[in-house]
PDB file of C-alpha atoms in Angstrom:
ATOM      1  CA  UNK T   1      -4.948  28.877 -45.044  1.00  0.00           C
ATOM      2  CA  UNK T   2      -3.642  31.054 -47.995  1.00  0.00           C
ATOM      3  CA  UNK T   3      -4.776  28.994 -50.437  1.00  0.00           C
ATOM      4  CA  UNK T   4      -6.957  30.079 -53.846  1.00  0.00           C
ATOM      5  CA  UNK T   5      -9.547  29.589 -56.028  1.00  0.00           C
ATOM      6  CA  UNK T   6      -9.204  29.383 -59.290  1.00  0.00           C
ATOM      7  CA  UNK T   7     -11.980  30.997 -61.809  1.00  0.00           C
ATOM      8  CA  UNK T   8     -11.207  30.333 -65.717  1.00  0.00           C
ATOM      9  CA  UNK T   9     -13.205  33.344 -68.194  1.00  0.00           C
ATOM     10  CA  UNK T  10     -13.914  30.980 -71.062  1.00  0.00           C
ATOM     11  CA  UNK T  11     -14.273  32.514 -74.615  1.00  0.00           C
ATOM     12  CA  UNK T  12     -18.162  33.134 -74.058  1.00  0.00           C
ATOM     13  CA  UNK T  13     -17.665  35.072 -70.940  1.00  0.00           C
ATOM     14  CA  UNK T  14     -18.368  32.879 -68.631  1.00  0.00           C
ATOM     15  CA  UNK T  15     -16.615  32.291 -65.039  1.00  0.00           C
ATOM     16  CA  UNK T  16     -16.392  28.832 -63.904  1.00  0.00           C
ATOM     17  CA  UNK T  17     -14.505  27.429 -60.710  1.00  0.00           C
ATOM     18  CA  UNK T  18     -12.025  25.600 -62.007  1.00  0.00           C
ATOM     19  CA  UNK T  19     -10.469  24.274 -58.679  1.00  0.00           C
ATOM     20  CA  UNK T  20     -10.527  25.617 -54.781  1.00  0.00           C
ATOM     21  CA  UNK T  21      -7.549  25.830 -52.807  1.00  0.00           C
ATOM     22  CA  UNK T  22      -4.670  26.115 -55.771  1.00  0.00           C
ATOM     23  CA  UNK T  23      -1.268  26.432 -53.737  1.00  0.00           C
ATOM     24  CA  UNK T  24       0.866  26.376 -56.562  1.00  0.00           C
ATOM     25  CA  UNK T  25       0.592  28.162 -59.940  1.00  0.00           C
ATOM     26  CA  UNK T  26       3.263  27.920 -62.704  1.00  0.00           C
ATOM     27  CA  UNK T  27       3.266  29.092 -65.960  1.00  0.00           C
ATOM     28  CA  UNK T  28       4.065  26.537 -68.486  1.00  0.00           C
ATOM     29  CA  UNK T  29       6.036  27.873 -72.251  1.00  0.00           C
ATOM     30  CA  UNK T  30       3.522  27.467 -74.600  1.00  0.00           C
ATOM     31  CA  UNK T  31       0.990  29.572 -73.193  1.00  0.00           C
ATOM     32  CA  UNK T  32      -0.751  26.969 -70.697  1.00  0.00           C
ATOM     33  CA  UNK T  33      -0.838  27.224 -66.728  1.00  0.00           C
ATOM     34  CA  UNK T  34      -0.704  24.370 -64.650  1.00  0.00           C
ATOM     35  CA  UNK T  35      -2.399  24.468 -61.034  1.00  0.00           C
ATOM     36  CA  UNK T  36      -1.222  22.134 -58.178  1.00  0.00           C
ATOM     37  CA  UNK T  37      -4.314  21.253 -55.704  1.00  0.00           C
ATOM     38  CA  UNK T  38      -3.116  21.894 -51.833  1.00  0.00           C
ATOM     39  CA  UNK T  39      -3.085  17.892 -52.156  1.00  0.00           C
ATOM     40  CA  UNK T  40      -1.462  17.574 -55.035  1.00  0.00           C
ATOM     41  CA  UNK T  41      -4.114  17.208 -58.031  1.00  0.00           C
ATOM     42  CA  UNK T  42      -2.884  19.170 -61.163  1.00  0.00           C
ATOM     43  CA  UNK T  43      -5.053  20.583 -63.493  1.00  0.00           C
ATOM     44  CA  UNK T  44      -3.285  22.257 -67.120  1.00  0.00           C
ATOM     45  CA  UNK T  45      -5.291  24.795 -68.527  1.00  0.00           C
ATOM     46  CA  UNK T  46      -4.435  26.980 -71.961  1.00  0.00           C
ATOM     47  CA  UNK T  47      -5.157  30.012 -70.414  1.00  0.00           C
ATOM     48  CA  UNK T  48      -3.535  33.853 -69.107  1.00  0.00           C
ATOM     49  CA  UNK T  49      -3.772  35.125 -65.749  1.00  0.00           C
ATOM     50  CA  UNK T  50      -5.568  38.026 -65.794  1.00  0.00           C
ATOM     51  CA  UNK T  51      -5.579  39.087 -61.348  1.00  0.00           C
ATOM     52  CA  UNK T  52      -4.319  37.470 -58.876  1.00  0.00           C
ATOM     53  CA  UNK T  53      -5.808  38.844 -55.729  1.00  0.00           C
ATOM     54  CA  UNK T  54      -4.354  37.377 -52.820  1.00  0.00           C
ATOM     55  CA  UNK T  55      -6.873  39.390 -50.335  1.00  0.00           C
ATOM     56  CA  UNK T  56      -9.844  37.452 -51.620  1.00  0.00           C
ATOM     57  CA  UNK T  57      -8.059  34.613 -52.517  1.00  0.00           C
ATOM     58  CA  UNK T  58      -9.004  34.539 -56.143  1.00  0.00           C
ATOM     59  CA  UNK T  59      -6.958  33.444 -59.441  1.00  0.00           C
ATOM     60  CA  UNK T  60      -8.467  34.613 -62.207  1.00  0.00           C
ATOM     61  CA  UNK T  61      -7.707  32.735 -65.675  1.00  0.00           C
ATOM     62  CA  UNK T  62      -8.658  33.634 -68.770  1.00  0.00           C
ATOM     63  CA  UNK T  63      -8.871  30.893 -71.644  1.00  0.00           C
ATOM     64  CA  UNK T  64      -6.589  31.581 -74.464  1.00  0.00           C
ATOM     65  CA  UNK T  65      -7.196  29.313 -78.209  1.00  0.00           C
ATOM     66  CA  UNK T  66      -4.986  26.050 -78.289  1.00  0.00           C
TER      67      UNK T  66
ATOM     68  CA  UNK D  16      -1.683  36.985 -43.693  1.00  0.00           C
ATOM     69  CA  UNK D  17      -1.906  35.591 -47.197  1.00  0.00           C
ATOM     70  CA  UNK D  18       0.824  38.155 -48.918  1.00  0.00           C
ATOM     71  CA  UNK D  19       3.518  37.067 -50.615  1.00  0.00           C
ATOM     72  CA  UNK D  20       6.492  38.202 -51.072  1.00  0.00           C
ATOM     73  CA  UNK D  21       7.792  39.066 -54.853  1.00  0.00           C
ATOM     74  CA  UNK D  22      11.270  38.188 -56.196  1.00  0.00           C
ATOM     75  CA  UNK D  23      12.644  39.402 -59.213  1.00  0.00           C
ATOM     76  CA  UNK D  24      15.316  36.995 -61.242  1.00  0.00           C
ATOM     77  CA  UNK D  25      17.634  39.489 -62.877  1.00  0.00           C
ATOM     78  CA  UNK D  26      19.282  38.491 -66.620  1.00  0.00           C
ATOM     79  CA  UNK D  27      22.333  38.087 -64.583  1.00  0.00           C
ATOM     80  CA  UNK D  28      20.816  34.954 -62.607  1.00  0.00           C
ATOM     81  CA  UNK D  29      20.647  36.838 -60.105  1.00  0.00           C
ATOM     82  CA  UNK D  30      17.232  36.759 -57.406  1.00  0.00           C
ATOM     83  CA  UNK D  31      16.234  40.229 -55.639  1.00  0.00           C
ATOM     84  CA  UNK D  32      13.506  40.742 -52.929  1.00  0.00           C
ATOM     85  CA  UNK D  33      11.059  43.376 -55.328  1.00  0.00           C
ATOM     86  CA  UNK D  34       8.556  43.762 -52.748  1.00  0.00           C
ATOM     87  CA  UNK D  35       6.373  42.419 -49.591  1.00  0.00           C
ATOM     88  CA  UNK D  36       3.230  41.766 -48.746  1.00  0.00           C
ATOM     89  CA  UNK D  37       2.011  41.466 -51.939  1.00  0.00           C
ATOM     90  CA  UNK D  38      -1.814  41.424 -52.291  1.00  0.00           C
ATOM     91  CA  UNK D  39      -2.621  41.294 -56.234  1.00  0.00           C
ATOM     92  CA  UNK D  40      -0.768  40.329 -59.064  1.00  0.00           C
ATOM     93  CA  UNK D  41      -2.303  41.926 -62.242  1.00  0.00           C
ATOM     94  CA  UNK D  42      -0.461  41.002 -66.198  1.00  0.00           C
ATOM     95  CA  UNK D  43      -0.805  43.663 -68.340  1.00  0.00           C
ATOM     96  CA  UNK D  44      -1.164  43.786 -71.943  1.00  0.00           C
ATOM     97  CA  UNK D  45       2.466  44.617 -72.742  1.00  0.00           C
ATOM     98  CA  UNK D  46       4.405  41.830 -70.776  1.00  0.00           C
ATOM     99  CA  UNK D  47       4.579  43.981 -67.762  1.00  0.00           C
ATOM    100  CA  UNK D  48       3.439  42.903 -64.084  1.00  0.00           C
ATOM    101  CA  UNK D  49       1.935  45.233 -61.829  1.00  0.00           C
ATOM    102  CA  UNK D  50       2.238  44.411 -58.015  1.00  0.00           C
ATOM    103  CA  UNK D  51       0.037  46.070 -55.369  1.00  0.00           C
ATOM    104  CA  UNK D  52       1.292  45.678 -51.562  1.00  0.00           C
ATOM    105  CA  UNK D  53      -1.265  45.663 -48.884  1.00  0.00           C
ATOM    106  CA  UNK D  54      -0.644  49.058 -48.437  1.00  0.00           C
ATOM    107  CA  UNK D  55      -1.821  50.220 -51.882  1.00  0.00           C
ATOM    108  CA  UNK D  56       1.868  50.911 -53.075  1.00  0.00           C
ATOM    109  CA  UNK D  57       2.336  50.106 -56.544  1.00  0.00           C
ATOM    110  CA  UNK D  58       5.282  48.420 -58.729  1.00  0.00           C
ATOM    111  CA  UNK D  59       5.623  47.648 -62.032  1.00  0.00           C
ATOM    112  CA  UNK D  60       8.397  45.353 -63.747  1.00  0.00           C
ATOM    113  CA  UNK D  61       8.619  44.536 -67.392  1.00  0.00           C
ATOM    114  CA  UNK D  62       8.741  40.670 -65.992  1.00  0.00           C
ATOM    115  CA  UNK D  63       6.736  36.952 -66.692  1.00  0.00           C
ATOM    116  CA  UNK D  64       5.373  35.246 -63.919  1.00  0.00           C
ATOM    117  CA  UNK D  65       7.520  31.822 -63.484  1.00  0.00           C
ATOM    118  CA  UNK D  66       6.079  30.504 -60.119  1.00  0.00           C
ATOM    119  CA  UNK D  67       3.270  31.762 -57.623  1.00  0.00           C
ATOM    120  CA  UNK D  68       3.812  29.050 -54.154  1.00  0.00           C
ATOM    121  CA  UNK D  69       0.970  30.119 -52.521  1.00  0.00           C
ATOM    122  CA  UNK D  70       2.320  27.736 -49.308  1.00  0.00           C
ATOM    123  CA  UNK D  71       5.755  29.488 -49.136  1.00  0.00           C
ATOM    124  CA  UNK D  72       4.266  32.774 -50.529  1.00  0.00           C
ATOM    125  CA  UNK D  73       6.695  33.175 -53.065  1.00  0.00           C
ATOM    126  CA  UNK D  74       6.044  35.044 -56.093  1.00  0.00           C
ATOM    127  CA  UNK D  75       8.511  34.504 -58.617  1.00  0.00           C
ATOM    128  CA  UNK D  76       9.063  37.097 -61.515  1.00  0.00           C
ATOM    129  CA  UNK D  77      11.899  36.821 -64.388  1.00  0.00           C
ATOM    130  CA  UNK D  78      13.281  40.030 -65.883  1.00  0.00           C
ATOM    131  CA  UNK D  79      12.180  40.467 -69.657  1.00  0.00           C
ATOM    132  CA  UNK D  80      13.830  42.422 -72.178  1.00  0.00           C
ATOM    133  CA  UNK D  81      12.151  46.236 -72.249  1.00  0.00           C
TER     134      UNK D  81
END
């Protein structure tokens, strides 16, 4: 299972799990980033990715204003 | 193994194998992408992220103007 978890930084600091096992990530145009679920749920988030680290299996988003 | 492999899409169109095995993905602050393989060796491209498949372990990169 390569799958990820996603962690969003909101604006206070804080790290929140924003969804487990993310298999696809894609970068939207106006600054968002949608994540696909490994079955399929989507979640759109206005945020950056700040690390990807595939060894731990951790996306790290940061959220960005709207 | 959870690495991906990076591709690069060229201005041309055109899609190049950048590196393997990736193991983090890290955005910097001037729209450049640094890629670290499993074995610590380091690459970066003045690229955007345009797709992370985290099932086909595809990282997808687009060339940005310097």
């Amino acid at each position: 299972m390569c799958q990820s978890n996603a962690y969003l930084i909101k604006a206070n600091g804080s790290e929140e799990l924003v969804m487990e096992d993310v298999s696809l990530i894609t970068p939207g145009e106006k600054g968002e980033i949608a994540l696909t679920g490994l079955f399929g749920d989507q979640l759109t988030l206005n945020a950056e990715l700040r690390e990807l680290d595939l060894l731990k299996h951790r996306i790290v988003l940061a959220e960005t204003a709207t």
